[in-house]
mmCIF file of C-alpha atoms in Angstrom:
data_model
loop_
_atom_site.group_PDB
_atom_site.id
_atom_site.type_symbol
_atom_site.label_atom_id
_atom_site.label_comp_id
_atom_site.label_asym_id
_atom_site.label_seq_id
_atom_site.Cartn_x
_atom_site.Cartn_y
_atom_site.Cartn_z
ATOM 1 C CA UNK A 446 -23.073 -25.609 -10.635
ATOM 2 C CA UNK A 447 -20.549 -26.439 -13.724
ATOM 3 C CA UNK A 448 -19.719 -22.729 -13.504
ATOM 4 C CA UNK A 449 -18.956 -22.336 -9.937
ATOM 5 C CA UNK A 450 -16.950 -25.893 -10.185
ATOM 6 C CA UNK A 451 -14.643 -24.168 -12.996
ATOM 7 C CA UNK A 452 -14.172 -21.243 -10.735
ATOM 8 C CA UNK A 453 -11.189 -22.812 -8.523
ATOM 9 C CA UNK A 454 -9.785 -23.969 -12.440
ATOM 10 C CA UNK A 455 -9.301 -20.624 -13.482
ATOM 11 C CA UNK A 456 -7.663 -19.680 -10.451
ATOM 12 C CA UNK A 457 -5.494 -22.374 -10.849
ATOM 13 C CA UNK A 458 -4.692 -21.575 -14.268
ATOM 14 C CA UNK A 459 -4.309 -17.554 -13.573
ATOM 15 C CA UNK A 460 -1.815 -18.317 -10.611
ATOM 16 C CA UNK A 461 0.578 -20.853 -12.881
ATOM 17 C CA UNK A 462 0.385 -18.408 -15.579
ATOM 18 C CA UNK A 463 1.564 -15.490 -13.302
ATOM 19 C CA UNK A 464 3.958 -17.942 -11.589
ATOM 20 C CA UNK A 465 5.887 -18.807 -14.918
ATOM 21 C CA UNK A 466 5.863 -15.382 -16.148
ATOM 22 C CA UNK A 467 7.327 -14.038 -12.751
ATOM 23 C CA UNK A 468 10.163 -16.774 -12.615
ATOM 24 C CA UNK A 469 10.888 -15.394 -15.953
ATOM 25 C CA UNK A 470 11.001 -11.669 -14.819
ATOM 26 C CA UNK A 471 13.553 -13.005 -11.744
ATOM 27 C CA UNK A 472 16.020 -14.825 -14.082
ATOM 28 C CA UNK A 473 16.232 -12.244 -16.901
ATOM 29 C CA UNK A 474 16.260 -9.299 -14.599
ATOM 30 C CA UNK A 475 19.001 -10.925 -12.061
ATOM 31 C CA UNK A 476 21.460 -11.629 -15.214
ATOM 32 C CA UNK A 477 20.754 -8.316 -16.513
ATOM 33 C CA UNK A 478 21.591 -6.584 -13.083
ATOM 34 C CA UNK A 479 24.900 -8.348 -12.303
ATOM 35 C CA UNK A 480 25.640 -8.155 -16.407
ATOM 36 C CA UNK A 481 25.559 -4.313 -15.874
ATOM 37 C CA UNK A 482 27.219 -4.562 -12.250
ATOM 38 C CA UNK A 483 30.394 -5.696 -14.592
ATOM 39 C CA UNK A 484 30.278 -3.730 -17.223
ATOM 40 C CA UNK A 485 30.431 -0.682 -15.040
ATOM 41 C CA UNK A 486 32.347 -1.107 -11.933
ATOM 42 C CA UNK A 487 33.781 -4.780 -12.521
ATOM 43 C CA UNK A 488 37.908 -4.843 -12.719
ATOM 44 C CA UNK A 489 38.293 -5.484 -16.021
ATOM 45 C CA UNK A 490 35.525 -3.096 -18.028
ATOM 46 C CA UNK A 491 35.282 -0.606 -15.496
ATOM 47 C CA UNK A 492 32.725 1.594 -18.235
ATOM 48 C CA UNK A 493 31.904 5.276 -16.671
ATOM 49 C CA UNK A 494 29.465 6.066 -19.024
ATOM 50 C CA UNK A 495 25.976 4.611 -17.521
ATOM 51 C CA UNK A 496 24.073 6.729 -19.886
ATOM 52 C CA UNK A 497 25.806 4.839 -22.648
ATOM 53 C CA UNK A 498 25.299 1.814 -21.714
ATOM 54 C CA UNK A 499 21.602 1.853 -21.477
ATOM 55 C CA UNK A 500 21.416 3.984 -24.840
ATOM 56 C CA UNK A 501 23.026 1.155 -26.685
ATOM 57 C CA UNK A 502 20.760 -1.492 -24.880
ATOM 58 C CA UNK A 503 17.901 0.380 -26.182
ATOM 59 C CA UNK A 504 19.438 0.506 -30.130
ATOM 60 C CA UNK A 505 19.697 -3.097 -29.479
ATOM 61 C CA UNK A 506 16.457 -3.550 -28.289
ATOM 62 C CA UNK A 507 15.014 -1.620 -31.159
ATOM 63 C CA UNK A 508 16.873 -3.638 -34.016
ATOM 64 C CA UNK A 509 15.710 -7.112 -32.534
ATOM 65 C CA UNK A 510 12.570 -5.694 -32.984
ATOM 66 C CA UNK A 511 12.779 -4.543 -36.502
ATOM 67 C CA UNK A 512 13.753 -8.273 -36.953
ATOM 68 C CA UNK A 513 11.402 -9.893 -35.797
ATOM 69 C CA UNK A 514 8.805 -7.789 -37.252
ATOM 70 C CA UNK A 515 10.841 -8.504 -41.004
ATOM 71 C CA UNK A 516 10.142 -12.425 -39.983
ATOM 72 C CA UNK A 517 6.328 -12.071 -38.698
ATOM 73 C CA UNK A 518 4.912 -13.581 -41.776
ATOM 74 C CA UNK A 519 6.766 -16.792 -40.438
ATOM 75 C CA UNK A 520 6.728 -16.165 -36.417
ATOM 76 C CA UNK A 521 4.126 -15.253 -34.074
ATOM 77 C CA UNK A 522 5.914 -11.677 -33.668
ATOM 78 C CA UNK A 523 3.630 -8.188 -35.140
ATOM 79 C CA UNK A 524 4.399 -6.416 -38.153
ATOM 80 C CA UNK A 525 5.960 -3.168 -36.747
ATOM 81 C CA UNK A 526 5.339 0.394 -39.015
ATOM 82 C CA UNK A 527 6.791 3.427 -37.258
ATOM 83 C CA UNK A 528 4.121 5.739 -36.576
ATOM 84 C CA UNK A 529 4.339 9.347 -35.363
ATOM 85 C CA UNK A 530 0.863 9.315 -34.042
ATOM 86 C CA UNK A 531 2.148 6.043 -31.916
ATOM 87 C CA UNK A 532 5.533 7.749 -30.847
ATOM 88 C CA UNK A 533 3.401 10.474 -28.965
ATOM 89 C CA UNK A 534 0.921 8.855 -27.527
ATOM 90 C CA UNK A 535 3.808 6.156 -26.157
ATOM 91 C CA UNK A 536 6.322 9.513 -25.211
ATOM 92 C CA UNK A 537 5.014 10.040 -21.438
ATOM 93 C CA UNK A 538 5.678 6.165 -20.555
ATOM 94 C CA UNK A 539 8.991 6.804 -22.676
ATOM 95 C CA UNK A 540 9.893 9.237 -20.800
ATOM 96 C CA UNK A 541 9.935 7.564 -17.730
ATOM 97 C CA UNK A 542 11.431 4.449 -19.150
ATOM 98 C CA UNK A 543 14.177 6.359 -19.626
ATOM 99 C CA UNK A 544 14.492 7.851 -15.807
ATOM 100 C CA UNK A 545 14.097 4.496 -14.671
ATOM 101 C CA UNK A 546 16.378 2.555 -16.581
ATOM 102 C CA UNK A 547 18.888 5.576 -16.097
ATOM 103 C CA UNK A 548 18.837 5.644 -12.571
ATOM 104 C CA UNK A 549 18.771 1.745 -11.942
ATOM 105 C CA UNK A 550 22.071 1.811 -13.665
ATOM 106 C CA UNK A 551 23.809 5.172 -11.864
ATOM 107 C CA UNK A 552 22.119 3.783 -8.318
ATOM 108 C CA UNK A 553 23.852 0.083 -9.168
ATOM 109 C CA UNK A 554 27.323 1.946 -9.759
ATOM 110 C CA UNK A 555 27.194 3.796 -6.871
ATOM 111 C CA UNK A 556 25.879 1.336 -4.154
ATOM 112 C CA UNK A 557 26.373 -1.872 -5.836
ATOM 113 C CA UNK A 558 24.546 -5.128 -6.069
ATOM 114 C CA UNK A 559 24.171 -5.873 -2.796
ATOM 115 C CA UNK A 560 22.903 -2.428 -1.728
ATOM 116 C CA UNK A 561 21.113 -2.204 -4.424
ATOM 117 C CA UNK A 562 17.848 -4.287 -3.343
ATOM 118 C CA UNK A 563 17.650 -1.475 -0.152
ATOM 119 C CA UNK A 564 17.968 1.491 -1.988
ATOM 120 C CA UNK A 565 15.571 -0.190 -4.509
ATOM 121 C CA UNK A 566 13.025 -0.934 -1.765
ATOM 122 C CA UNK A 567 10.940 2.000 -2.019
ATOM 123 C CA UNK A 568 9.433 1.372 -5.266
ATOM 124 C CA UNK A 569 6.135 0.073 -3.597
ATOM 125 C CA UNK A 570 5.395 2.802 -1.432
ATOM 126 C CA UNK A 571 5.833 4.992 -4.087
ATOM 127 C CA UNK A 572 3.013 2.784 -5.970
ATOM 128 C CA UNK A 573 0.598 2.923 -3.570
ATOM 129 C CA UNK A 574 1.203 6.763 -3.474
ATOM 130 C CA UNK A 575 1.221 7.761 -7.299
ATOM 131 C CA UNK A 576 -1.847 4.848 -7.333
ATOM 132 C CA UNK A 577 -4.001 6.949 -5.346
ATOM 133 C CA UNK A 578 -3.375 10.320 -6.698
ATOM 134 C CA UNK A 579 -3.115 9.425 -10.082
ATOM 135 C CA UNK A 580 -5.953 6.588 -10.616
ATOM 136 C CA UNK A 581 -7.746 7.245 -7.251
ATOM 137 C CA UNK A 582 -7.398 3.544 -5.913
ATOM 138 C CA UNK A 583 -7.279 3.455 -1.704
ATOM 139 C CA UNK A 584 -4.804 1.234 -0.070
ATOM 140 C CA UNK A 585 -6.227 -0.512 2.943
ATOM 141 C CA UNK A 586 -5.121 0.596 6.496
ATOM 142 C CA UNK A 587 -3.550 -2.719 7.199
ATOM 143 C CA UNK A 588 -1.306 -2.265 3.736
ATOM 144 C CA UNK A 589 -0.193 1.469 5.016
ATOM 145 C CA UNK A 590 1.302 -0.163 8.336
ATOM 146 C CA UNK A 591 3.330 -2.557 5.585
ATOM 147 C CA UNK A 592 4.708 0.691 3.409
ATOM 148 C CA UNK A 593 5.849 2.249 6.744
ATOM 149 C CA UNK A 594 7.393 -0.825 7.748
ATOM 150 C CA UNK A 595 9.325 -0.951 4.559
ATOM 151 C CA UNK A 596 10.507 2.644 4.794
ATOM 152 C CA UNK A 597 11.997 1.677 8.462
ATOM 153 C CA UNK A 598 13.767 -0.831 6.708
ATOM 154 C CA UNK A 599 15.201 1.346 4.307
ATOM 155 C CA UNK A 600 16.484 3.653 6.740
ATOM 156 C CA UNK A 601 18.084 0.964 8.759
ATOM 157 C CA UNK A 602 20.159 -0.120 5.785
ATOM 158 C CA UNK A 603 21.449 3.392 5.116
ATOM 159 C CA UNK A 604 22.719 3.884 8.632
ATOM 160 C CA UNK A 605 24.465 0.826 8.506
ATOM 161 C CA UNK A 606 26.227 0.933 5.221
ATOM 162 C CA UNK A 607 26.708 4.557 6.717
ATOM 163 C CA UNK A 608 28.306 2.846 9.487
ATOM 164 C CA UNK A 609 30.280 0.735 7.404
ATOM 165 C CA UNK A 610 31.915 3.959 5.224
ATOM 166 C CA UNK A 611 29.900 2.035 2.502
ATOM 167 C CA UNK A 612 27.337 4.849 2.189
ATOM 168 C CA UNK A 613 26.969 6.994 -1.291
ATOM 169 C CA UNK A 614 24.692 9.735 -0.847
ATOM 170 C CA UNK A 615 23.879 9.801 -4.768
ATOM 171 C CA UNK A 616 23.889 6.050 -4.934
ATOM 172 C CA UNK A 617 20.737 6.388 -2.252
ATOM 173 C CA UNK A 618 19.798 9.368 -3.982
ATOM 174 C CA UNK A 619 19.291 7.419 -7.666
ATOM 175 C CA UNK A 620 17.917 4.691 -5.618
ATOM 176 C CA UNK A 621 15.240 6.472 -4.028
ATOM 177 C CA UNK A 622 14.568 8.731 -7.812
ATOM 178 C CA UNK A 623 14.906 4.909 -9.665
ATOM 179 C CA UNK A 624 11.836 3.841 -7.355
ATOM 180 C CA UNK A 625 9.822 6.605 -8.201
ATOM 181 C CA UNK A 626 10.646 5.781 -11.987
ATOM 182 C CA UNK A 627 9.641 2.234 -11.795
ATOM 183 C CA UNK A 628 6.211 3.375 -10.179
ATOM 184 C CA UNK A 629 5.450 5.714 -12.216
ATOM 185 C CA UNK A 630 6.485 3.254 -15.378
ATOM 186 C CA UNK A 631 4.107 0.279 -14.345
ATOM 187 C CA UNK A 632 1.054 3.229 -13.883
ATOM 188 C CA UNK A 633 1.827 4.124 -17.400
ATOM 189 C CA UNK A 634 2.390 0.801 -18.961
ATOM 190 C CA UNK A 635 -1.264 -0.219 -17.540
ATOM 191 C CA UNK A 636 -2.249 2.858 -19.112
ATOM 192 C CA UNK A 637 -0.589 2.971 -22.537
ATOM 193 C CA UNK A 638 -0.775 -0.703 -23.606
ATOM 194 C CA UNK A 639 -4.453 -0.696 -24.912
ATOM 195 C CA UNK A 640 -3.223 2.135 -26.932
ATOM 196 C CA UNK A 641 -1.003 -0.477 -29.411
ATOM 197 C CA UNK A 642 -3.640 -3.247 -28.883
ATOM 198 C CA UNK A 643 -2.359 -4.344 -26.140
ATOM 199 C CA UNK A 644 0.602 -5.416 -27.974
ATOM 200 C CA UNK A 645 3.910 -6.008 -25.388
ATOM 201 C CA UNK A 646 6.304 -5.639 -27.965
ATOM 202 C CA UNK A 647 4.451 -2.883 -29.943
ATOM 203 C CA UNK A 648 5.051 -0.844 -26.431
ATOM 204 C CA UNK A 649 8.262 -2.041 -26.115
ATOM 205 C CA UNK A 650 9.871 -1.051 -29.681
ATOM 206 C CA UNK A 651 8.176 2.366 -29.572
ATOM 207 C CA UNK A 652 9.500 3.198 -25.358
ATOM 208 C CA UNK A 653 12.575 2.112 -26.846
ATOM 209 C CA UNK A 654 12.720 4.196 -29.677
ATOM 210 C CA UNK A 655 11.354 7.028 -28.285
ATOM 211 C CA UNK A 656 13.916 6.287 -25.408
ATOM 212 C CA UNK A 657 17.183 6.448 -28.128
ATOM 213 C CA UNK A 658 16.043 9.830 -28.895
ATOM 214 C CA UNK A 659 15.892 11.096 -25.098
ATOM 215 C CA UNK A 660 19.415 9.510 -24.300
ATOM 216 C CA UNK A 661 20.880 11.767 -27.141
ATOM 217 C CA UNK A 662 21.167 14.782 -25.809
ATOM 218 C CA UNK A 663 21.842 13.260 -22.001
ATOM 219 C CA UNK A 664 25.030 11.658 -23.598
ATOM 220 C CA UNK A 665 26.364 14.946 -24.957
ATOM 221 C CA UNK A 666 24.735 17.037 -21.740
ATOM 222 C CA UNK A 667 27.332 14.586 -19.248
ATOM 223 C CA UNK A 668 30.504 14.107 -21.077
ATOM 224 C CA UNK A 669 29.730 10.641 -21.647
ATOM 225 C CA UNK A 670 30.610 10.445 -25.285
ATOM 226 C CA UNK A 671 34.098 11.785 -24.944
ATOM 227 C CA UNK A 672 34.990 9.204 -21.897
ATOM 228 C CA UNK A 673 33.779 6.290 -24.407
ATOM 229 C CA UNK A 674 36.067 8.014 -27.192
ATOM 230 C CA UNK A 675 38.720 7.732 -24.949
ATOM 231 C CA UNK A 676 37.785 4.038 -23.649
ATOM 232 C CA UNK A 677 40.885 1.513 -23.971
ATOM 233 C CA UNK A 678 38.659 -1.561 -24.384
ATOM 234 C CA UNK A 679 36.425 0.339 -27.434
ATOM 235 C CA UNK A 680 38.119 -1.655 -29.984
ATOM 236 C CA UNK A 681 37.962 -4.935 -27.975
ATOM 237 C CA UNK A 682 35.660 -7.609 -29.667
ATOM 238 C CA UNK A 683 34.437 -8.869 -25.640
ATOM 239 C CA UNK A 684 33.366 -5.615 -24.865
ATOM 240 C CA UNK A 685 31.020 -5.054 -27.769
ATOM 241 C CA UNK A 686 30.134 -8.755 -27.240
ATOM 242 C CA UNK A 687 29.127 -8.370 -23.727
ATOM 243 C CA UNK A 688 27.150 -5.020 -24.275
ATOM 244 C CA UNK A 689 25.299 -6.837 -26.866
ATOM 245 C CA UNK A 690 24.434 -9.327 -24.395
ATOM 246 C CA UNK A 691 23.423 -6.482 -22.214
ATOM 247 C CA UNK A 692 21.340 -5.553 -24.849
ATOM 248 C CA UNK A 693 19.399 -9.113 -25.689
ATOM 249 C CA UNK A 694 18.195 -9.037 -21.765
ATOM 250 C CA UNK A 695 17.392 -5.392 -21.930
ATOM 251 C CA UNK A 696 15.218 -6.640 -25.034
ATOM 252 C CA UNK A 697 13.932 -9.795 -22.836
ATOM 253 C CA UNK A 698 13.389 -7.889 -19.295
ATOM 254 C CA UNK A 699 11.431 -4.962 -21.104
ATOM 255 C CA UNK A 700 8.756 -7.903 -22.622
ATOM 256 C CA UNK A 701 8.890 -9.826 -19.399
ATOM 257 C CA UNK A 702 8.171 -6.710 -17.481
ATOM 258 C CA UNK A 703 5.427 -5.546 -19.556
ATOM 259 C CA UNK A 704 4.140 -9.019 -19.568
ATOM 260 C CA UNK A 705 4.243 -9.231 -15.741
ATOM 261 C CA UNK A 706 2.270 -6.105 -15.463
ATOM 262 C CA UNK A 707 -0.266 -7.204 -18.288
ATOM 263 C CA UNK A 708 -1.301 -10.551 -16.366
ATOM 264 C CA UNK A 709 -0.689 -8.802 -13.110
ATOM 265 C CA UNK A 710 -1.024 -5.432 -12.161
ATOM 266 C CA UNK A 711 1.240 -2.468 -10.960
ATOM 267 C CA UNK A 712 1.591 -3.487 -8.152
ATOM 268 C CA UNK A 713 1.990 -6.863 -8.066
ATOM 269 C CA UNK A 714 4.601 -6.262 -10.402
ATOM 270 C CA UNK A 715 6.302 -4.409 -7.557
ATOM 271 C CA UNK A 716 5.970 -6.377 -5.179
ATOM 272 C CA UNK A 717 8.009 -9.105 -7.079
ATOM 273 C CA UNK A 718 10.501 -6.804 -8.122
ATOM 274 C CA UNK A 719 10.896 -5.971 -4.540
ATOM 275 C CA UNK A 720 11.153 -10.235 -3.347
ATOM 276 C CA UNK A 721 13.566 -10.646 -6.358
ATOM 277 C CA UNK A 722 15.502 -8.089 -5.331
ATOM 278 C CA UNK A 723 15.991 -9.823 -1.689
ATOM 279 C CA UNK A 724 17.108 -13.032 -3.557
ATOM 280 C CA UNK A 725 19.151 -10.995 -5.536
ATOM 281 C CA UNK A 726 21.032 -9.564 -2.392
ATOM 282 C CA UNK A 727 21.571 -12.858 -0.952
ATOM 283 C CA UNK A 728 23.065 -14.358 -4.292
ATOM 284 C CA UNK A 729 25.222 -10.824 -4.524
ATOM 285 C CA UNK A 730 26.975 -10.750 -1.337
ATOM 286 C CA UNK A 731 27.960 -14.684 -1.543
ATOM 287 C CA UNK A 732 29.060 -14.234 -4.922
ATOM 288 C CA UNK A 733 31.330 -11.004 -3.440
ATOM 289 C CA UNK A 734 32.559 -12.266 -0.665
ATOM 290 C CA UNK A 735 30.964 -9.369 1.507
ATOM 291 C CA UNK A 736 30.396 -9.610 5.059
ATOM 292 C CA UNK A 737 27.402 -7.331 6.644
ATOM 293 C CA UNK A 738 26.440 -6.315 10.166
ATOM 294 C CA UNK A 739 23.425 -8.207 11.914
ATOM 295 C CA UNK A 740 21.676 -4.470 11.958
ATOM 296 C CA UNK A 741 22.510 -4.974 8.026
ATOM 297 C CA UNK A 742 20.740 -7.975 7.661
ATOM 298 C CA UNK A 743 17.935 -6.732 9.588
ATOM 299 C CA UNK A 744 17.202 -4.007 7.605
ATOM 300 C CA UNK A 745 16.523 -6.488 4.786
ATOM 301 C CA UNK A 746 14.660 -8.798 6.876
ATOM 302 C CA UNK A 747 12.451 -5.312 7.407
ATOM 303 C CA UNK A 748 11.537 -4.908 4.306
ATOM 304 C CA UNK A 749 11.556 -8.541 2.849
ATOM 305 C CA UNK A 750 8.904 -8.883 5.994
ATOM 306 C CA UNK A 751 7.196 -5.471 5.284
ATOM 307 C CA UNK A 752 6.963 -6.449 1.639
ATOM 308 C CA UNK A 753 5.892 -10.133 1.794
ATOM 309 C CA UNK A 754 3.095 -8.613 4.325
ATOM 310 C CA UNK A 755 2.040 -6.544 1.808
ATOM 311 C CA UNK A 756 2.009 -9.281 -0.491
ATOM 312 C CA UNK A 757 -0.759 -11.501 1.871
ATOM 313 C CA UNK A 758 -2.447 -8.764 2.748
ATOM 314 C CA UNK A 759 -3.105 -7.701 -1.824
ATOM 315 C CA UNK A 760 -3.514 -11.418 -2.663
ATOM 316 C CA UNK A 761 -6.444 -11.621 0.388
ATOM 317 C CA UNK A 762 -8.232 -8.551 -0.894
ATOM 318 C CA UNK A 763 -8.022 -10.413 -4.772
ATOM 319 C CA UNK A 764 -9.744 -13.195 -3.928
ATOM 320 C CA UNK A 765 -12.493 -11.155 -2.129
ATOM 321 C CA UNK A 766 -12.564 -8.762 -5.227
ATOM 322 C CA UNK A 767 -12.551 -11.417 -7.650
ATOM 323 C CA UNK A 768 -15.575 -13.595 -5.863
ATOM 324 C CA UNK A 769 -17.355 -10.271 -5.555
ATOM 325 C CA UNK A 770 -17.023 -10.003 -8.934
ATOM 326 C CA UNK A 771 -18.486 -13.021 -10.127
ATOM 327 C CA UNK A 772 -22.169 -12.115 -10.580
ATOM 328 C CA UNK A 773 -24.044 -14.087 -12.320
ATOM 329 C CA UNK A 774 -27.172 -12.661 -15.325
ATOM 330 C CA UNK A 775 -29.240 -15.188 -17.521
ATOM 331 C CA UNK A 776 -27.577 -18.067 -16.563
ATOM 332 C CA UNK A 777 -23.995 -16.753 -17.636
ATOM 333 C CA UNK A 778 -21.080 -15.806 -15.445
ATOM 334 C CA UNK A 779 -19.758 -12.433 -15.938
ATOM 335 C CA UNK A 780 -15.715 -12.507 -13.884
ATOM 336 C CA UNK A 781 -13.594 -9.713 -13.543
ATOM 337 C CA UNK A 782 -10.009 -9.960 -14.067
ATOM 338 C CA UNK A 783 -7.452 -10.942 -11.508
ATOM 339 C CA UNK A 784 -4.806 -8.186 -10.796
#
């Protein structure tokens, strides 16, 4: 009896703990998209180098690391050695850190913030899909119907900012290849992180370093470092300032998002990317001054509806999984963990 009374405690505790951590994930991440937003299309920075900017969020990322780690004997932070062995086995998720961070940045450019939550929309089909062909988990019948619901309102939000002359082809195109990225990177995260212990910011430091050697050559392959060379506001003290501040939530939204997955899953993780995103588009086109077609609106209505479906439909199969779960042997209760 006292073990089936604590079951509805640990539920309680499991949902605030994934509730704070995702409130986190929202704030950080919505700074560090409209942070971005201004360093590369706002009126005064205007940056064209996208590459560039992410490559120097990642240096920054790296160094708080390697400062915190020179302070661990006095914080709760790990004592980071660079390993090879580590660097390799941490590469594939690196590699599509890199894609994904990348192509958040050129699809926010091209389509801007508002746009951006639509042409961002796709990361959970692309979830389910790479979740069943790479770790051979079914999605429910009922959960299909919500992915195809979200792709319809996808492709009502291109024809309307289509309609509107608003449309960029390769804005929608980075969108739809930045979706795939962020898939694919909470599949690997899962995967990797019980490679470092477990540790958040063990996988952090070493997708980030791994990451400074990828941008490299990307830098020198698009041009990038000659536009910065030629960059009137290189010398400024508020540009280096801001990037750097770019750089501290790069730092915080890479823990937070590794966290989210950790006491998560995948998909959940998602899935609130996805309802953050809606708030985000709301906050964006007040902040802007933009006015949108009804169709517009629909088309995020689609999705937000589509997603938040989803959303019921993954928390309902939880609980089942998670009471299934709970067997009990000898008097003890053996409980599975909630995703």
């Amino acid at each position: 009896m006292e073990n089936k009374e604590k079951h509805p405690q640990m539920l309680v505790g499991k949902y605030i703990q994934v509730t704070g951590v995702v409130a986190a994930y929202w704030v950080i991440s919505m700074s560090f998209v409209f942070l971005n937003r201004y360093l590369l299309s706002g009126s005064e920075f205007k940056l064209d180098v996208p590459v560039f900017v992410t490559f120097y969020q990642c240096l920054v990322t790296v160094g708080l690391c390697l400062l915190l780690s020179g302070l661990s004997r006095v914080i709760p932070f790990p004592n980071i050695k660079v390993k090879l062995a580590i660097m390799k086995e941490v590469f594939p998720l690196s590699i599509v850190f890199v894609g994904m961070i990348t192509f958040n940045n050129l699809c926010l450019k091209d389509v801007g913030v508002p746009f951006y939550y639509i042409g961002r929309s796709l990361s959970t089909v692309f979830n389910v899909i790479f979740t069943y062909y790479m770790l051979q988990v079914k999605t429910s019948p009922k959960a299909v119907i919500c992915c195809i619901v979200i792709v319809s309102g996808f492709c009502i939000g291109v024809d309307q900012e289509n309609s509107a002359g608003n449309v960029s082809v390769m804005g929608i195109i980075y969108g739809i290849l930045a979706s795939i990225c962020v898939s694919l990177n909470s599949i690997y995260t899962k995967k990797i992180l019980p490679k470092v212990g477990g540790n958040i910011w063990i996988l952090t430091f070493y997708s980030n370093l791994n990451a400074l050697f990828l941008f490299l050559p990307i830098i020198l392959f698009t041009g990038e470092l000659s536009v910065l060379l030629r960059y009137r506001h290189l010398l400024k003290p508020m540009f280096w300032t801001l990037m750097s501040v770019g750089g501290v939530f790069g730092f915080a939204i890479g823990y937070v998002t590794g966290l989210q997955i950790k006491v998560t899953s995948p998909l959940t993780h998602n899935i609130s990317g996805t309802a953050k995103a809606c708030a985000q588009t709301l906050l964006a086109v007040i902040w802007f001054q933009e006015v949108k077609s009804t169709l517009w609106w629909v088309s995020n209505a689609v999705v937000l509806v589509g997603s938040s479906a989803y959303t019921r439909i993954k928390q309902v199969e939880m609980q089942k999984a998670y009471v299934a779960a709970s067997i009990y042997k000898d008097g003890k209760s053996v409980k599975s963990t909630l995703v």
